[in-house]
Every structure is written in structure tokens, then in C-alpha cells.
Coordinates of C-alpha atoms (C1' of nucleotides) in Angstrom, one line a residue:
Chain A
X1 CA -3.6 -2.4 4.8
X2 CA -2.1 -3.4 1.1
X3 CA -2.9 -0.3 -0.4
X4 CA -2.0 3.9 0.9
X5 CA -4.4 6.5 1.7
X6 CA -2.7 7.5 -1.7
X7 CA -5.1 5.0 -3.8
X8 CA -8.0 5.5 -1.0
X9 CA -7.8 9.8 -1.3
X10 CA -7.2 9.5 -4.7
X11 CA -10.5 7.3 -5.9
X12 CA -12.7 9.2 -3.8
X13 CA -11.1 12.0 -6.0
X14 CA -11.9 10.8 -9.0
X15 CA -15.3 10.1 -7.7
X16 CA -15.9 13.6 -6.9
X17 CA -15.2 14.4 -10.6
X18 CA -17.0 12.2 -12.2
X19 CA -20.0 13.1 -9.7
X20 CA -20.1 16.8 -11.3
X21 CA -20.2 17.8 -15.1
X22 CA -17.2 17.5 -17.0
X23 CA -17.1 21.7 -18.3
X24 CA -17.0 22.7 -15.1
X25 CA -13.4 21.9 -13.2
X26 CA -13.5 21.5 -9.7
X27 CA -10.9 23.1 -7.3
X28 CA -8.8 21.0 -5.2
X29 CA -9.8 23.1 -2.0
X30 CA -14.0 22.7 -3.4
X31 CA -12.6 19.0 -3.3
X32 CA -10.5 19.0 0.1
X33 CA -13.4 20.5 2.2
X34 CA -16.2 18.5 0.6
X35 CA -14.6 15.2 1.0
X36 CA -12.7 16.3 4.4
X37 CA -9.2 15.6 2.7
X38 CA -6.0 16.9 3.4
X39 CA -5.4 19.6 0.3
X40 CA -1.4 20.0 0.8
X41 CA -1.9 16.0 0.2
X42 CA -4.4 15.6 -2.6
X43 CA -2.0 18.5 -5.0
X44 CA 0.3 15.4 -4.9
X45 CA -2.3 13.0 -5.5
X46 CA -4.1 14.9 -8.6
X47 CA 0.0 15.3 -10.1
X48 CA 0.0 11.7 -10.6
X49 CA -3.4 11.3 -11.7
X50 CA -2.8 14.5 -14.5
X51 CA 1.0 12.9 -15.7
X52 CA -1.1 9.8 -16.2
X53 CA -3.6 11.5 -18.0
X54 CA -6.6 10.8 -16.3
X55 CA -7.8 14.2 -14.9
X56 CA -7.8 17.4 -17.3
X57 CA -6.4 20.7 -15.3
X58 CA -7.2 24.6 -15.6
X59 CA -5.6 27.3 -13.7
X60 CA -6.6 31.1 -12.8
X61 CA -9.6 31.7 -11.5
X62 CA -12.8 29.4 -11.8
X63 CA -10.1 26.7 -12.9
X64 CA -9.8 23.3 -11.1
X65 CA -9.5 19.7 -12.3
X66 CA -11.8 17.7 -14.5
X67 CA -12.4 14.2 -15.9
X68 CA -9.8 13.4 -18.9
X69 CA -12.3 10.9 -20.5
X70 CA -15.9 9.6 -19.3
X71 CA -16.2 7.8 -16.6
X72 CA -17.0 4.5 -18.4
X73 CA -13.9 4.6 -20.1
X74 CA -12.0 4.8 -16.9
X75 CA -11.0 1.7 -15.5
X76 CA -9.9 1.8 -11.4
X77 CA -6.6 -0.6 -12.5
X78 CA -5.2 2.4 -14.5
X79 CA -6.4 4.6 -11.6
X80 CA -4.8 3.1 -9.2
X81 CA -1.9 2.0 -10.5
X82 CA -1.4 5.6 -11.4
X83 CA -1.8 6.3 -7.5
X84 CA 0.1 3.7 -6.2
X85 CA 2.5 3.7 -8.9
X86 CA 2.1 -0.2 -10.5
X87 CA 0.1 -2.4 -8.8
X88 CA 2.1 -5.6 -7.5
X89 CA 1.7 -7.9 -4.7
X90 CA 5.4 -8.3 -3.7
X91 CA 8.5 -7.1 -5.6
X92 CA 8.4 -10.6 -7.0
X93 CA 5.9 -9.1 -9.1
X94 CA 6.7 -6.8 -10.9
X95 CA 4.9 -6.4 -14.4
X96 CA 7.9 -5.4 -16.5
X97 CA 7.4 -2.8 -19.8
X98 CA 5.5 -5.5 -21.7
X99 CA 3.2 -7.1 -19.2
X100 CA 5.5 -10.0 -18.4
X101 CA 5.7 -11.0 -15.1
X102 CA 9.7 -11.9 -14.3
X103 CA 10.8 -13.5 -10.7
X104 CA 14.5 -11.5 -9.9
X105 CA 14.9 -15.0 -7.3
X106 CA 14.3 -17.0 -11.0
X107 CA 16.9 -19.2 -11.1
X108 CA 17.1 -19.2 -15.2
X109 CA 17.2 -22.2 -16.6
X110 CA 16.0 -24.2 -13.4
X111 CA 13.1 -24.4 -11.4
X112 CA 11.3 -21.3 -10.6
X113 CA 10.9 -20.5 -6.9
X114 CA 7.6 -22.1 -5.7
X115 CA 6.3 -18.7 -4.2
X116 CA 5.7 -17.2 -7.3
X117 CA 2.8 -19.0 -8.4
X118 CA 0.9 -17.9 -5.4
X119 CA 1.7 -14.1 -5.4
X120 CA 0.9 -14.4 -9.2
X121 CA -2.4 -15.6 -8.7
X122 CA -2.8 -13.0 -6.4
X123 CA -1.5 -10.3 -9.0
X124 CA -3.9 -11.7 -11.5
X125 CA -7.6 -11.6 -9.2
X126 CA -6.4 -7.9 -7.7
X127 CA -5.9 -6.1 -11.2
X128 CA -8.3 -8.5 -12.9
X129 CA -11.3 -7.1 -10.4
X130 CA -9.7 -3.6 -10.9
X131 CA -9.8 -3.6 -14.6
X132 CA -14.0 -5.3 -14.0
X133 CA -14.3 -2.1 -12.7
X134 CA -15.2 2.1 -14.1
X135 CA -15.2 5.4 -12.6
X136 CA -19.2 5.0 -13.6
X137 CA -19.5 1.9 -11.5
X138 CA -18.8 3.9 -8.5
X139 CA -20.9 6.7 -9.0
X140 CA -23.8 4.8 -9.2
X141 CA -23.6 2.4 -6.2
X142 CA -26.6 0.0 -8.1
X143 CA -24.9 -3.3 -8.5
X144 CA -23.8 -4.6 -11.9
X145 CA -25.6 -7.5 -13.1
X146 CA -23.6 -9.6 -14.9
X147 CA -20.1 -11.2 -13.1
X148 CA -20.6 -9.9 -9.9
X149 CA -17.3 -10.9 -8.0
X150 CA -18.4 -9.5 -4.9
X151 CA -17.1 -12.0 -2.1
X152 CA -19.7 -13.6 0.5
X153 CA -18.9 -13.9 4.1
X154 CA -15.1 -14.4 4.5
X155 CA -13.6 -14.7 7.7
X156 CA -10.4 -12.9 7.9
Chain B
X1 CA 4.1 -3.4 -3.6
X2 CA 1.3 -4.2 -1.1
X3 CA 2.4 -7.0 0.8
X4 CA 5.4 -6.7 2.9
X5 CA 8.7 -9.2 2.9
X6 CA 6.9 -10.4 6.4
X7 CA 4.4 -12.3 3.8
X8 CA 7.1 -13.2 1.5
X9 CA 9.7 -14.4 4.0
X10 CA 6.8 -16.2 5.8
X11 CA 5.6 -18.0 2.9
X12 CA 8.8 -19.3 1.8
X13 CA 9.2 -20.2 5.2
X14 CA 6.3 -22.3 5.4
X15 CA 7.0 -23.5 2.1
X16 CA 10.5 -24.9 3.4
X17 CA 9.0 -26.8 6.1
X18 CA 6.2 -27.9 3.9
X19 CA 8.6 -29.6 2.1
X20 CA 10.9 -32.0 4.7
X21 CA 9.3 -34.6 7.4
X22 CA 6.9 -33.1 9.5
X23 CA 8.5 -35.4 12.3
X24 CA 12.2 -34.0 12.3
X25 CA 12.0 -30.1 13.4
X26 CA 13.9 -27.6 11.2
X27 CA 16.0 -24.9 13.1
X28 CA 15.7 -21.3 12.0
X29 CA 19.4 -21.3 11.6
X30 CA 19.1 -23.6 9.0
X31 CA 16.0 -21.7 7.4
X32 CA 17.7 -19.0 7.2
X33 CA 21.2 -20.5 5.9
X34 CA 19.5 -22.7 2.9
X35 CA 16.6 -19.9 1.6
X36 CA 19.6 -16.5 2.3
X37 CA 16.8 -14.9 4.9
X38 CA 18.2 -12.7 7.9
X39 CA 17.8 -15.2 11.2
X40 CA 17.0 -12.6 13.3
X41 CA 13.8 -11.3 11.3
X42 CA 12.7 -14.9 10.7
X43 CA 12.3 -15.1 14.6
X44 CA 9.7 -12.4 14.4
X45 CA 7.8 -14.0 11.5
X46 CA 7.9 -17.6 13.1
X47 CA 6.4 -16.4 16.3
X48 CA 3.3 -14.8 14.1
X49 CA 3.0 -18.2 12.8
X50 CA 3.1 -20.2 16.3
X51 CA 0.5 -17.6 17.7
X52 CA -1.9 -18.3 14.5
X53 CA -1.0 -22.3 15.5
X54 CA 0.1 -23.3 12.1
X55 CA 3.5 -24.1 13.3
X56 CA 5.1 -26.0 16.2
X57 CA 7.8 -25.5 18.0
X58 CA 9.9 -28.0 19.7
X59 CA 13.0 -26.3 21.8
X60 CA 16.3 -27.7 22.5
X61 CA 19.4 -29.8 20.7
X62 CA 17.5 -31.0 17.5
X63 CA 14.1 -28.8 18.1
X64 CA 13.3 -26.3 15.8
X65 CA 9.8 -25.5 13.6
X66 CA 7.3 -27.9 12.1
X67 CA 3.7 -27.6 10.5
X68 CA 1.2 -27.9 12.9
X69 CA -0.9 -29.6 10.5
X70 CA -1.0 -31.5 7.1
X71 CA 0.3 -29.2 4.0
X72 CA -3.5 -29.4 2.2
X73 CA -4.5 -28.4 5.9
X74 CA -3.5 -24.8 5.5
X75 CA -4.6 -22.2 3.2
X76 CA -2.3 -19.6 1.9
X77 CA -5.5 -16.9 3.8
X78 CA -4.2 -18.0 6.8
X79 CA -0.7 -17.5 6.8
X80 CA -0.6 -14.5 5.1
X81 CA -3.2 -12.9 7.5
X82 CA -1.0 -14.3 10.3
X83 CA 2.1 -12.8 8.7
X84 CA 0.7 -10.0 8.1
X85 CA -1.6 -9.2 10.8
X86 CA -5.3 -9.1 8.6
X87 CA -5.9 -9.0 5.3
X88 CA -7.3 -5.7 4.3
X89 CA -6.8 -3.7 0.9
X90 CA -7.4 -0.2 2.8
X91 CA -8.5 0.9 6.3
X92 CA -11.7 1.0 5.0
X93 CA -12.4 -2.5 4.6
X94 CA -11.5 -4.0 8.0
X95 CA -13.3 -7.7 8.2
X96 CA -13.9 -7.7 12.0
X97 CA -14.5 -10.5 14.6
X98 CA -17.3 -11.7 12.0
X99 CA -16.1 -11.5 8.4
X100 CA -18.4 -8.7 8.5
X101 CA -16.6 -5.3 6.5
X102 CA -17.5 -2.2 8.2
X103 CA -16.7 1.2 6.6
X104 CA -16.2 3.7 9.4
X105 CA -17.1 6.6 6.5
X106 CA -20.5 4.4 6.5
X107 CA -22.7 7.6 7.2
X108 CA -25.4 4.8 9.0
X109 CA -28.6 5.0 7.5
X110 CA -27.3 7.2 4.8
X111 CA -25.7 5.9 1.3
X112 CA -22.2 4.3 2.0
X113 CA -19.2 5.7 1.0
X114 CA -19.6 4.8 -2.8
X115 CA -15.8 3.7 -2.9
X116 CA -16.4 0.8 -0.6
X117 CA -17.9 -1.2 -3.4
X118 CA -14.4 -1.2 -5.4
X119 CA -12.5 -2.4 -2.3
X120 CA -14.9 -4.6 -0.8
X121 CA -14.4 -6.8 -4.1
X122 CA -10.7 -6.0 -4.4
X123 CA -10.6 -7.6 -0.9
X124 CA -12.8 -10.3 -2.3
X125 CA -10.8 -11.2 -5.1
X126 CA -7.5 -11.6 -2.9
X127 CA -9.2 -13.7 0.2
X128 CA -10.8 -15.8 -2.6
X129 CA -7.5 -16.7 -4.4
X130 CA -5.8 -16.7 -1.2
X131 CA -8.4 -19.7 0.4
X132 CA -8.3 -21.3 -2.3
X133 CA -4.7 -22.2 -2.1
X134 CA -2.4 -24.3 0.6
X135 CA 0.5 -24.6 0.9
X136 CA 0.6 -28.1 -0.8
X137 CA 0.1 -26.5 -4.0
X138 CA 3.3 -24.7 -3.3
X139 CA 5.1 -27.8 -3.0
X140 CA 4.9 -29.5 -6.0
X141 CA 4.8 -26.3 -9.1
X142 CA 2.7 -28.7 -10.9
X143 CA -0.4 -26.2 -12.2
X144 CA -3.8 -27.5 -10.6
X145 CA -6.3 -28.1 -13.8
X146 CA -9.5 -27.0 -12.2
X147 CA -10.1 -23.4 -11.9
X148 CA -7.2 -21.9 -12.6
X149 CA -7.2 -18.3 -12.1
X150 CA -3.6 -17.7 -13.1
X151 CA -3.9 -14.1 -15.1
X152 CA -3.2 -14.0 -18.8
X153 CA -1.0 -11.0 -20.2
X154 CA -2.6 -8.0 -18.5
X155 CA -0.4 -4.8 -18.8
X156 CA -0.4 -2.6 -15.9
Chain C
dC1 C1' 24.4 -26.7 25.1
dG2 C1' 21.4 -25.8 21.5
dT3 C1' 17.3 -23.9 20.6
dC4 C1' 13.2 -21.3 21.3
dG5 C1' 10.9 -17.0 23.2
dA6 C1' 10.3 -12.4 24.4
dT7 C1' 11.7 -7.8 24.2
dG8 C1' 13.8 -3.8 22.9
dA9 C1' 17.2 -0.9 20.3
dT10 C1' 18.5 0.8 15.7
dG11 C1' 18.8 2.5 11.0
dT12 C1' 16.3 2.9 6.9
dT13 C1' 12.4 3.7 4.1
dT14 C1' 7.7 5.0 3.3
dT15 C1' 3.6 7.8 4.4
dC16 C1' 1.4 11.6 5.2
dG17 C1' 1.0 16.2 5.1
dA18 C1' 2.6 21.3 5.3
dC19 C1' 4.5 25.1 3.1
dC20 C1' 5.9 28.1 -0.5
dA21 C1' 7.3 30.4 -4.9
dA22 C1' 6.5 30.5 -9.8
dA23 C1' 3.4 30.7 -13.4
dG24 C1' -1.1 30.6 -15.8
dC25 C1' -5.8 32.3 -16.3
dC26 C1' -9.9 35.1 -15.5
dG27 C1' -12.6 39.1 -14.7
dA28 C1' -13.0 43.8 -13.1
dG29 C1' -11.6 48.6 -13.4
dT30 C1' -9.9 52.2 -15.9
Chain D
dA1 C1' -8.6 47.3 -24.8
dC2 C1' -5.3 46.8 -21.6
dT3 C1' -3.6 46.3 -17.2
dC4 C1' -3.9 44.6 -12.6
dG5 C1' -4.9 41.8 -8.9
dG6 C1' -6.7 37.6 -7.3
dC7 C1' -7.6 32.8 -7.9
dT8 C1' -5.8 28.4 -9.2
dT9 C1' -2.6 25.0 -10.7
dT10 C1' 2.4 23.4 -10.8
dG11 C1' 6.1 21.7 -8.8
dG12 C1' 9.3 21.7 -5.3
dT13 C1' 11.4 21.2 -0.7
dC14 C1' 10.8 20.0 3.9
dG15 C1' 9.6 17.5 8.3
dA16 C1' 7.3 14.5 11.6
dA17 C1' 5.5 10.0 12.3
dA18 C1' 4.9 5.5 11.4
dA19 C1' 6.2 1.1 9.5
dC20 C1' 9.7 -1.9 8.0
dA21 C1' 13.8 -4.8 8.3
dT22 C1' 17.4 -6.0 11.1
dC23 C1' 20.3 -6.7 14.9
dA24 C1' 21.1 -7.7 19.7
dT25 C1' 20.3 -9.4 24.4
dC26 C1' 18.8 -12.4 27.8
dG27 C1' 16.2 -15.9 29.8
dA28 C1' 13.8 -20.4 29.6
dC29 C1' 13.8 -25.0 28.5
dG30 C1' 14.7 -29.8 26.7

DNA sequence: CGTCGATGATGTTTTCGACCAAAGCCGAGT
DNA sequence: ACTCGGCTTTGGTCGAAAACATCATCGACG
């Protein structure tokens, strides 16, 4: 299990949102029961998701959360990585302010350490697939046409 | 981070003994000395290996760890799901005994959970760069020129 | 002996979730 | 119109449980 319930509660979140229209905010505890999530839990969860900008909020009554932007221009890498706080394989990787990927075992100067080129590979397909992907691609489950990365049988 | 230092120890474990004669064990001790990894957590991670039989062991004065098969033998799926018990992005997306993902939201007969799409591929992408590595690409840094999948500049 | 092999104890960190007080917003009642 | 009360977010602290990383012990074996 590589990623929390953190990045699993809060996509179906942002499902939920993007489900309903975007004038009408939806309260966390409409959310909580209708999805069967913990709400204490999901108040954390929609923090992160509102500091990054993704989710618009009202309070008092008939207030809730809504969808910052449409759901096509919502890609799941900036969801996530909002959730989960970065996304990286392995401390190795850890995209610094600019993108750059920079090894702290990196010798300087010498050889890099051989791990790195695997656990960057790795880095590249997760947030490359999560970038592939919109809010809109999940509410509709009908499967996109073009570049379908979907993985046939792999035993693991 | 997603993958815990159990991968990342265990990798550049493997990676250590890809690199001397598969004939002449290596002891732990030494393992542990020349790549600065506690001894005693190396223990745990080389007995998930010799379970998954991609090492063996040989015991007494001289024994010590050695691959249990050729370097280009042994993709970088396997040890990590050895390591780390599976290779799952999210409870969600458990492969079991057939490669076959169940969801256990899967309302059967109904619609699945509409989130299982984004992590089926997530979990794609990963076991697909993962297989398509061993650890003899680890060995020697040199970049492979077919299908390289190392990411470009992608801020996240 | 030197080394593996199994097991269990331990301290730390992360997850997961509960709870609560403050503050903002809305609508109803006066 | 204005206030008041209830609904909701906001943000914080807190705690239990699990996972992680490590150490330690003891036996088996070559």
C-alpha cells in the first residue's frame, strides 16, 4: 500500500464534487454519510485540498465545499500530491522547488548511486499517469480513447 | 514517500551482490559495513528475499548471500514486491493469486467504484516500469536506448 | 567459530480519526 | 431592518493503533 487512505478518501472527495453542480457546495457531513467516510477525517483532508486551491469553501448554513475549477482542468497529480503532500517513490526522490530531481546519497562530482535510476523511472510513469488523468475522467467511467495506459494482466 | 527504506535498503542490497562473483558469498556484515545500512535490519530484508528465492544463502566461515540467479534474470517487480510484501498503490487495488485487481467497494453487478480506474493504471504504470527493469540495468548506469521512460522535467 | 535463521523487544514515526472552540454565513422572527 | 440562533467551515489539540526501523537474543549449521 504506497499511497494513505489520505489520497484514497480524498479522490473519492473530489469525485463527489465534481459529481454535483458547481453553485451548489456540498457539506462535509452530506459527503461523510454518502460516501461512508469518516467526517472528523475528511475536515483534514478537504484543508489540504482548499490551501492548495482545489476545492472552493462557504460557511453558515447551506455552505459546504465546491469545485475550484472544472473538472477537466483538474489533473489527479496536483490532487494527489496535494493529499499526500509531494508525490515521491523514496526520499531519494524528492522533486526539489524547480522540478529537479537531486539524490542526498549523490556523491557530487562522482558517480551517482545506481538505485536512482530505478526509483526515478518509477517517479516518472506514477506522476506521468497521474498528470494523463482529470477529475472529468473519473466521473465518467467510459474509457478514454486515445493512450490508454491501462496495464493487462500482471502478476504481482 | 510511498515505498519504504525496506525497498530501498533491499535494492541496494541486491544491487551490491549483483555486482561481485556470484560464486564467493557476501556476508551481511560486510553489506552492511561497505553501503552504511544497519546489520540488524538487513537481516530482516534478506530473509524476504530468500523466501521470494532470489537469493541464496550459504552459512558458515566464508557463507554469506548470493543471487540465486543471473542479474538480467531478475526484475526490479520482483524484488520490490518481495521487499515489500505486494505491490499495491491503495487497498483498493490488491492483485490477488491471479493478477486479477479486485475492488472490495466493487458494488457487484453495479458500477465500480469510479476511483478504481485512476489506481488501476497508477498500479499499471509502476509494475510496468518495474518488469521492465533487472537488476543488470542497475549495474552498469549506462541508460538503455530503447524505450526509455526516464521522465522529463515534470514539477510536482 | 563464523555465519545464517528465527523471533521477539523496543523506540519512534505515521496514520487514522475524535473532539472542540472560534468564527463566518444564512434565514427566520420580531 | 436588525438581531438571534443554528448551520457550517476553520483550525487546533489529542489519542489510539499500526507500521517502521532498529536492536538484541539464541539456536542451528557448515
Amino acid at each position: 500500500m504506497m499511497f494513505s487512505t489520505k489520497a484514497e478518501y480524498g479522490v473519492r472527495l473530489m469525485v463527489h464534487l465534481a459529481r454535483v453542480d458547481r453553485e451548489e457546495p456540498v457539506s462535509l457531513t452530506a459527503i461523510a454519510a454518502s460516501e461512508g467516510l469518516p467526517l472528523a477525517y475528511l475536515e483534514h483532508l478537504v484543508a489540504s485540498l482548499r490551501r492548495a486551491e482545489l476545492v472552493d469553501s462557504r460557511r453558515g448554513a447551506h455552505g459546504g465545499y465546491s469545485l475550484a475549477r472544472a473538472p477537466e482542468e483538474i489533473t489527479m497529480a496536483e490532487v494527489v500530491a496535494a493529499l499526500e503532500g509531494g508525490i515521491a517513490p523514496i526520499e531519494c526522490i524528492a522533486a526539489d522547488s524547480e522540478g529537479e530531481v537531486v539524490c542526498s546519497r549523490e556523491t557530487d562530482g562522482g558517480e551517482p548511486c545506481p538505485t536512482k535510476l530505478l526509483w526515478a523511472r518509477v517517479h516518472g510513469a506514477i506522476v506521468g499517469t497521474l498528470e494523463d488523468m482529470t477529475l472529468s475522467d473519473l466521473v465518467r467511467p467510459a474509457p478514454r480513447t486515445a493512450g490508454d495506459t491501462t496495464q493487462p494482466k500482471v502478476t504481482v
